[in-house]
Amino acid sequence: MVKTPDELALMRVSGRLLASVFEMLDTMDLSGLSTLEVNDLVERFIAGTLEARPASKGQYGFEYVLNSSINDVVCHGVPGRTAIIRDGDIINLDVTLEKNGFIADSSKTYVVGNASPAAKRLVRVAYQALWKGIEAVRPGAHLGDVGFAIERHAKRNGYSVVRDYCGHGIGREMHEEPKVLNFGRRGAGLKLREGMVFTIEPMINQGTRKVTAGDDGWEVLTEDGKLSAQFEHTIAVIESGAEVFTLRNDETVRR
């Protein structure tokens, strides 16, 4: 689980490239586009402009380069030609990228046009919950500290945390050990060491934390049909805390 300095240097490159994918998406008006159009745009940008590999394509038999999860879809939404992004939607775009043999993984929930105040608040709290988890990372801390910080922030704001899916170690493979839960107890779980690299990816629901499987075998939806929002970063444990490999230019590192 602990990466060498050379491996960390290569992972920084992958993370920076992936951050640039989201910076490109940030300039776009998503309203009216199909999720397949967004998928194809991201594939061209990763493969053509960045000369990298979209790591999700072909993984576990998945045919696309990203997951597109709209409104009550918690995660693993499949891009489609008839899935049109509408004004007022929230949509999570989850993208992975491999460069020089190492993978980075990140996601962002976009607020499209004139979304409701309730939807905007959910997205804001989900983003804050991600950073609460990141701020708990330091050598000697425990994974339970990360999950505890995430769930406490969500619950204080009246939301629930999905427990069926979690973050994960990452490196040469997309999914490595350890599992990074979005709930936990302080002082419990794996003790963190410098050089560990993993994703933190809280999925925050308006209503129940319970989820249900979609008909396509991929997408996961909220059981009650209410909204869900997610954010994700790939981070490394460093001496001073956490280094966010997928940090975007519009974000400020918080320690």
Coordinates of C-alpha atoms in Angstrom, one line a residue:
M1 CA 0.0 0.0 0.0
V2 CA 3.0 2.3 0.4
K3 CA 4.4 3.8 -2.8
T4 CA 8.0 4.7 -3.4
P5 CA 9.1 8.3 -4.0
D6 CA 9.5 7.5 -7.7
E7 CA 6.0 6.0 -7.8
L8 CA 4.5 9.0 -6.1
A9 CA 6.2 11.3 -8.6
L10 CA 4.5 9.4 -11.5
M11 CA 1.2 9.4 -9.7
R12 CA 1.4 13.2 -9.3
V13 CA 1.6 13.4 -13.1
S14 CA -1.5 11.2 -13.6
G15 CA -3.3 13.3 -11.0
R16 CA -2.4 16.6 -12.6
L17 CA -3.6 15.4 -16.0
L18 CA -6.9 14.2 -14.6
A19 CA -7.4 17.5 -12.8
S20 CA -7.1 19.2 -16.2
V21 CA -10.0 17.0 -17.5
F22 CA -12.3 18.6 -15.0
E23 CA -10.9 22.0 -15.6
M24 CA -11.9 21.5 -19.3
L25 CA -15.4 20.3 -18.2
D26 CA -15.7 23.4 -16.0
T27 CA -15.7 25.6 -19.0
M28 CA -18.6 23.8 -20.7
D29 CA -22.4 24.3 -20.5
L30 CA -23.5 20.7 -19.9
S31 CA -27.2 21.5 -20.4
G32 CA -28.7 19.9 -23.5
L33 CA -25.8 17.5 -24.0
S34 CA -26.2 13.8 -23.8
T35 CA -24.1 11.9 -21.3
L36 CA -22.6 10.0 -24.3
E37 CA -21.5 13.3 -25.9
V38 CA -19.7 14.2 -22.7
N39 CA -18.1 10.8 -22.5
D40 CA -16.8 11.1 -26.1
L41 CA -15.5 14.6 -25.5
V42 CA -13.6 13.4 -22.4
E43 CA -12.2 10.4 -24.3
R44 CA -10.9 12.6 -27.1
F45 CA -9.3 15.0 -24.5
I46 CA -7.6 12.2 -22.5
A47 CA -6.4 10.2 -25.5
G48 CA -5.7 13.0 -27.9
T49 CA -4.8 16.1 -26.0
L50 CA -3.2 14.5 -22.9
E51 CA -1.8 11.4 -24.6
A52 CA -3.0 9.3 -21.7
R53 CA -5.3 6.3 -21.3
P54 CA -8.9 6.5 -20.0
A55 CA -8.5 3.8 -17.4
S56 CA -12.2 3.0 -16.9
K57 CA -12.7 1.9 -20.5
G58 CA -12.6 -1.9 -20.6
Q59 CA -12.4 -2.2 -16.8
Y60 CA -14.7 -4.9 -15.6
G61 CA -16.3 -4.9 -19.0
F62 CA -17.3 -1.3 -18.9
E63 CA -17.4 0.3 -22.3
Y64 CA -17.0 4.0 -21.5
V65 CA -14.4 6.4 -20.1
L66 CA -16.6 7.9 -17.3
N67 CA -19.6 7.3 -15.1
S68 CA -22.4 9.9 -15.4
S69 CA -24.8 9.8 -12.5
I70 CA -27.7 12.2 -12.7
N71 CA -29.9 13.3 -9.7
D72 CA -31.0 10.1 -7.9
V73 CA -28.2 8.0 -9.4
V74 CA -25.7 7.6 -6.7
C75 CA -22.8 6.1 -8.8
H76 CA -21.9 4.1 -11.9
G77 CA -24.3 5.8 -14.2
V78 CA -23.7 4.6 -17.8
P79 CA -23.4 7.3 -20.6
G80 CA -26.1 7.1 -23.2
R81 CA -27.3 8.9 -26.3
T82 CA -30.8 9.5 -24.9
A83 CA -29.6 10.5 -21.4
I84 CA -29.9 14.3 -21.8
I85 CA -28.5 16.6 -19.1
R86 CA -31.3 19.1 -18.3
D87 CA -31.3 22.5 -16.7
G88 CA -31.7 22.0 -13.0
D89 CA -30.0 18.6 -12.8
I90 CA -27.1 17.7 -10.7
I91 CA -24.7 15.2 -12.4
N92 CA -21.6 13.5 -11.0
L93 CA -18.9 12.8 -13.6
D94 CA -16.4 10.2 -12.4
V95 CA -13.3 9.9 -14.5
T96 CA -10.1 7.8 -14.3
L97 CA -6.9 8.3 -16.2
E98 CA -3.6 6.2 -16.5
K99 CA -0.3 7.7 -17.5
N100 CA 3.1 6.0 -17.2
G101 CA 1.5 2.9 -15.6
F102 CA -0.2 4.7 -12.8
I103 CA -3.9 5.6 -12.4
A104 CA -5.7 8.6 -10.9
D105 CA -9.4 8.7 -10.0
S106 CA -11.6 11.8 -9.3
S107 CA -15.2 12.9 -9.6
K108 CA -17.2 16.1 -9.3
T109 CA -20.9 16.8 -9.0
Y110 CA -21.9 19.6 -11.4
V111 CA -24.9 21.9 -10.7
V112 CA -26.6 22.4 -14.1
G113 CA -28.3 25.8 -14.7
N114 CA -31.1 26.7 -12.4
A115 CA -31.0 23.9 -9.9
S116 CA -33.1 24.2 -6.7
P117 CA -31.6 25.6 -3.5
A118 CA -32.0 22.2 -1.9
A119 CA -29.9 20.6 -4.7
K120 CA -27.2 23.2 -4.5
R121 CA -27.0 22.8 -0.7
L122 CA -26.6 19.0 -1.0
V123 CA -23.8 19.4 -3.5
R124 CA -22.1 22.0 -1.3
V125 CA -22.2 19.8 1.8
A126 CA -21.0 16.7 -0.2
Y127 CA -18.0 18.7 -1.3
Q128 CA -17.3 19.9 2.3
A129 CA -17.6 16.3 3.5
L130 CA -14.9 15.3 1.0
W131 CA -12.6 17.9 2.5
K132 CA -13.5 16.9 6.1
G133 CA -12.2 13.5 5.2
I134 CA -9.0 14.8 3.5
E135 CA -8.3 17.0 6.5
A136 CA -8.3 14.0 8.8
V137 CA -5.5 12.3 6.9
R138 CA -2.0 12.4 8.4
P139 CA 0.6 9.8 9.4
G140 CA -0.5 8.0 12.5
A141 CA -4.2 8.7 12.0
H142 CA -6.6 5.9 11.2
L143 CA -9.0 5.3 8.4
G144 CA -11.8 5.4 10.9
D145 CA -10.9 9.1 11.6
V146 CA -11.5 9.8 7.9
G147 CA -14.9 8.1 7.8
F148 CA -16.0 9.6 11.1
A149 CA -15.2 13.2 9.8
I150 CA -17.2 12.6 6.6
E151 CA -20.3 11.1 8.2
R152 CA -20.4 13.6 11.1
H153 CA -20.4 16.5 8.7
A154 CA -23.2 14.9 6.5
K155 CA -25.4 14.1 9.5
R156 CA -25.0 17.5 11.1
N157 CA -26.4 18.9 7.9
G158 CA -29.3 16.5 7.8
Y159 CA -28.0 14.1 5.2
S160 CA -27.1 10.4 5.1
V161 CA -23.9 8.7 3.9
V162 CA -24.0 5.7 1.5
R163 CA -22.3 2.7 3.1
D164 CA -22.4 0.2 0.2
Y165 CA -19.6 1.9 -1.7
C166 CA -16.3 3.5 -0.6
G167 CA -12.9 4.8 -1.6
H168 CA -10.0 2.6 -2.3
G169 CA -6.3 2.3 -2.6
I170 CA -5.0 3.1 -6.1
G171 CA -1.7 2.9 -8.1
R172 CA -0.9 0.5 -10.9
E173 CA -4.4 -0.9 -10.4
M174 CA -7.6 1.1 -10.1
H175 CA -8.8 -0.7 -7.0
E176 CA -6.2 -1.6 -4.5
E177 CA -6.2 -2.0 -0.7
P178 CA -7.3 -0.4 1.6
K179 CA -11.0 0.2 1.5
V180 CA -11.7 3.8 2.6
L181 CA -15.1 3.8 4.2
N182 CA -17.2 7.0 4.4
F183 CA -18.2 6.3 8.0
G184 CA -16.2 5.0 11.0
R185 CA -15.0 5.5 14.5
R186 CA -12.2 7.6 15.6
G187 CA -9.0 5.6 16.2
A188 CA -10.4 2.6 14.5
G189 CA -9.2 0.9 11.3
L190 CA -5.9 0.9 9.5
K191 CA -3.2 3.3 10.7
L192 CA -2.0 5.6 8.0
R193 CA 1.7 5.8 6.9
E194 CA 3.5 8.2 4.6
G195 CA 3.4 7.0 1.0
M196 CA -0.1 5.5 1.1
V197 CA -2.2 6.6 -1.8
F198 CA -6.0 6.2 -1.9
T199 CA -9.2 7.8 -3.0
I200 CA -11.7 9.5 -0.7
E201 CA -15.2 9.6 -2.3
P202 CA -18.2 10.3 -0.1
M203 CA -21.7 9.8 -1.6
I204 CA -24.2 11.9 0.3
N205 CA -27.9 11.4 0.0
Q206 CA -30.8 13.8 0.7
G207 CA -32.9 11.0 2.2
T208 CA -32.1 7.4 3.2
R209 CA -28.6 6.0 2.8
K210 CA -30.1 2.8 1.3
V211 CA -29.6 2.2 -2.4
T212 CA -30.9 0.0 -5.1
A213 CA -29.5 -1.5 -8.3
G214 CA -30.7 -0.2 -11.7
D215 CA -31.9 -2.4 -14.5
D216 CA -28.7 -2.1 -16.6
G217 CA -26.6 -3.9 -14.0
W218 CA -24.4 -0.9 -13.5
E219 CA -26.1 2.2 -12.1
V220 CA -26.9 2.5 -8.4
L221 CA -29.9 4.7 -7.3
T222 CA -31.2 6.1 -4.0
E223 CA -33.9 3.8 -2.7
D224 CA -36.3 6.7 -2.1
G225 CA -35.7 8.6 -5.4
K226 CA -34.1 11.6 -3.6
L227 CA -30.9 13.3 -4.8
S228 CA -27.4 12.1 -4.2
A229 CA -24.1 14.0 -4.7
Q230 CA -20.5 12.7 -4.7
F231 CA -17.0 14.2 -4.9
E232 CA -13.7 12.3 -5.1
H233 CA -10.0 12.9 -5.0
T234 CA -6.9 10.8 -5.2
I235 CA -4.6 11.7 -2.2
A236 CA -1.3 10.6 -0.7
V237 CA -0.3 10.6 2.9
I238 CA 2.6 12.9 3.4
E239 CA 4.5 14.2 6.5
S240 CA 2.3 17.3 6.8
G241 CA -1.0 15.5 6.2
A242 CA -2.5 14.9 2.7
E243 CA -1.3 15.8 -0.8
V244 CA -4.2 15.9 -3.2
F245 CA -2.9 14.6 -6.5
T246 CA -6.1 15.5 -8.4
L247 CA -6.5 19.0 -7.1
R248 CA -8.0 21.4 -9.6
N249 CA -6.9 25.0 -10.2
D250 CA -10.1 26.3 -8.7
E251 CA -9.5 24.6 -5.4
T252 CA -7.4 25.7 -2.4
V253 CA -5.5 23.0 -0.5
R254 CA -6.6 22.9 3.1
R255 CA -4.5 21.4 5.9

